[in-house]
Structure formats: structure tokens, C-alpha cells
Amino acid sequence: MLIGELATAAGLSREALRFYEQQGLIRARRLPNGYRDYPEEVLMLVQYIRTAQQLGFTLAEIGDRLPAIWDAPDPAPAVTEVLSAKLLEIDARIAALQALRQTLAERVLADCPLVAS
């Protein structure tokens, strides 16, 4: 599948696909004329990348975890493990933000907000 066909099927720009390729997330063969030729399964991979981004994963995180998912005989448990780890990370960030919020609220109510009580 040529880059234009993949872009249309995935709902992405050609530039986005080239960027994914530069980041090592997808690969294409080169035809004799130099055009990129993507295997059909790259469409599913691009859809996974977009979904993972929507769920808060960075491209670096996606790239780090992609081989374990892609190479697994049954990717469902591998995806569940990755999502569970991300959920724990988000919960830790929420807890840290709540603690920071509490500290700020205490400082706002203090006689001198710059001095910890």
C-alpha cells in the first residue's frame, strides 16, 4: 500500500506517517522507484498508535512497548498489562497533584503564604 493509500485509510497525513517512520514506529519497503510500500498490517499498527496517543501515551512510550505487543502470539494480555501500568502511573500523578493542591490551599489560608506551617 502506498503512503497516500495508507494516509487515506488511516485518516492521517502523509507527513504524520513519515514522522511515525522516522520515529521507528512503522516501516515501509521501498519500491524500485523509491516510493514507500507499506504492508497491509501497518494500517492496524497506525490505528493502535493513534488510539494509544488518545489514551495518553507518548510516542516514546508507544515505541518502547510496541515490540512486546506486536510480537505476542495473543496481544490482548500484553495490551492489558501496558494499559494497567499506565493507569497506575496516572493514579500516582493524580495523587501527587492532589497533595500539591492541598499544600497550596493551606498556604493560601496561612497568615504568610511563603512560610510553611
Short mmCIF file of C-alpha atoms in Angstrom, two decimals:
data_model
loop_
_atom_site.label_atom_id
_atom_site.label_comp_id
_atom_site.label_asym_id
_atom_site.label_seq_id
_atom_site.Cartn_x
_atom_site.Cartn_y
_atom_site.Cartn_z
CA MET A 1 0.00 0.00 0.00
CA LEU A 2 1.46 3.36 -1.00
CA ILE A 3 1.75 6.19 1.52
CA GLY A 4 -1.23 8.07 0.06
CA GLU A 5 -3.41 4.98 0.32
CA LEU A 6 -2.33 4.38 3.91
CA ALA A 7 -2.88 8.05 4.79
CA THR A 8 -6.42 7.93 3.40
CA ALA A 9 -7.25 4.62 5.10
CA ALA A 10 -5.82 5.77 8.46
CA GLY A 11 -7.18 9.31 8.32
CA LEU A 12 -3.70 10.77 8.75
CA SER A 13 -1.49 13.00 6.68
CA ARG A 14 1.47 11.66 4.75
CA GLU A 15 3.69 13.81 6.95
CA ALA A 16 2.38 12.08 10.07
CA LEU A 17 3.16 8.68 8.55
CA ARG A 18 6.65 9.84 7.59
CA PHE A 19 7.13 11.07 11.16
CA TYR A 20 6.00 7.71 12.57
CA GLU A 21 8.51 6.07 10.25
CA GLN A 22 11.30 8.42 11.38
CA GLN A 23 10.45 7.52 14.98
CA GLY A 24 10.76 3.81 14.15
CA LEU A 25 7.10 3.07 14.85
CA ILE A 26 6.28 1.83 11.33
CA ARG A 27 8.36 0.58 8.42
CA ALA A 28 7.94 0.56 4.68
CA ARG A 29 9.69 -1.24 1.89
CA ARG A 30 11.00 0.90 -0.92
CA LEU A 31 9.85 0.17 -4.44
CA PRO A 32 12.36 0.48 -7.30
CA ASN A 33 11.05 3.99 -7.96
CA GLY A 34 11.74 4.97 -4.31
CA TYR A 35 8.10 5.06 -3.25
CA ARG A 36 7.19 3.72 0.18
CA ASP A 37 5.22 0.46 0.13
CA TYR A 38 3.54 -0.46 3.41
CA PRO A 39 2.28 -3.94 4.25
CA GLU A 40 -1.45 -4.17 4.99
CA GLU A 41 -0.89 -4.78 8.73
CA VAL A 42 0.66 -1.31 9.09
CA LEU A 43 -2.86 0.14 8.96
CA MET A 44 -3.77 -1.76 12.13
CA LEU A 45 -0.49 -0.63 13.70
CA VAL A 46 -1.19 3.03 12.86
CA GLN A 47 -4.66 2.71 14.37
CA TYR A 48 -3.08 1.27 17.53
CA ILE A 49 -0.61 4.18 17.67
CA ARG A 50 -3.40 6.76 17.34
CA THR A 51 -5.52 5.04 20.00
CA ALA A 52 -2.56 4.84 22.38
CA GLN A 53 -1.89 8.55 21.88
CA GLN A 54 -5.53 9.32 22.69
CA LEU A 55 -5.12 7.30 25.90
CA GLY A 56 -2.22 9.50 26.99
CA PHE A 57 0.79 7.52 25.79
CA THR A 58 3.70 9.42 24.32
CA LEU A 59 5.25 8.24 21.07
CA ALA A 60 8.33 7.21 23.06
CA GLU A 61 6.18 5.06 25.36
CA ILE A 62 4.41 3.55 22.37
CA GLY A 63 7.72 2.76 20.70
CA ASP A 64 9.09 1.17 23.89
CA ARG A 65 6.07 -1.07 24.39
CA LEU A 66 5.20 -1.82 20.79
CA PRO A 67 7.52 -4.82 20.23
CA ALA A 68 6.10 -6.72 23.21
CA ILE A 69 2.58 -6.21 21.91
CA TRP A 70 3.31 -6.72 18.23
CA ASP A 71 5.36 -9.90 18.78
CA ALA A 72 2.97 -11.51 21.28
CA PRO A 73 1.04 -14.55 19.99
CA ASP A 74 -2.05 -13.12 21.71
CA PRO A 75 -1.67 -9.35 22.07
CA ALA A 76 -4.65 -8.89 24.41
CA PRO A 77 -2.79 -9.75 27.66
CA ALA A 78 0.18 -7.61 26.59
CA VAL A 79 -2.12 -4.64 25.87
CA THR A 80 -3.89 -5.16 29.20
CA GLU A 81 -0.54 -5.12 31.01
CA VAL A 82 0.54 -1.90 29.26
CA LEU A 83 -2.79 -0.20 29.99
CA SER A 84 -2.69 -1.31 33.64
CA ALA A 85 0.80 0.14 34.07
CA LYS A 86 -0.34 3.43 32.51
CA LEU A 87 -3.34 3.51 34.83
CA LEU A 88 -1.06 3.12 37.87
CA GLU A 89 1.12 5.93 36.55
CA ILE A 90 -1.89 8.22 36.10
CA ASP A 91 -3.17 7.37 39.58
CA ALA A 92 0.25 8.30 41.05
CA ARG A 93 0.23 11.60 39.15
CA ILE A 94 -3.30 12.35 40.37
CA ALA A 95 -2.24 11.64 43.98
CA ALA A 96 0.78 13.91 43.61
CA LEU A 97 -1.37 16.69 42.16
CA GLN A 98 -3.92 16.30 44.97
CA ALA A 99 -1.13 16.60 47.54
CA LEU A 100 0.20 19.69 45.78
CA ARG A 101 -3.29 21.16 45.69
CA GLN A 102 -3.71 20.57 49.42
CA THR A 103 -0.38 22.28 50.14
CA LEU A 104 -1.34 25.27 48.00
CA ALA A 105 -4.75 25.54 49.67
CA GLU A 106 -3.09 25.53 53.10
CA ARG A 107 -0.66 28.24 52.01
CA VAL A 108 -3.48 30.43 50.68
CA LEU A 109 -5.16 30.32 54.10
CA ALA A 110 -1.96 30.96 56.06
CA ASP A 111 -1.04 34.35 57.53
CA CYS A 112 2.15 34.29 55.47
CA PRO A 113 1.77 32.04 52.38
CA LEU A 114 5.53 31.86 51.88
CA VAL A 115 6.19 30.15 55.20
CA ALA A 116 5.14 26.53 55.64
CA SER A 117 3.03 25.99 58.73
#
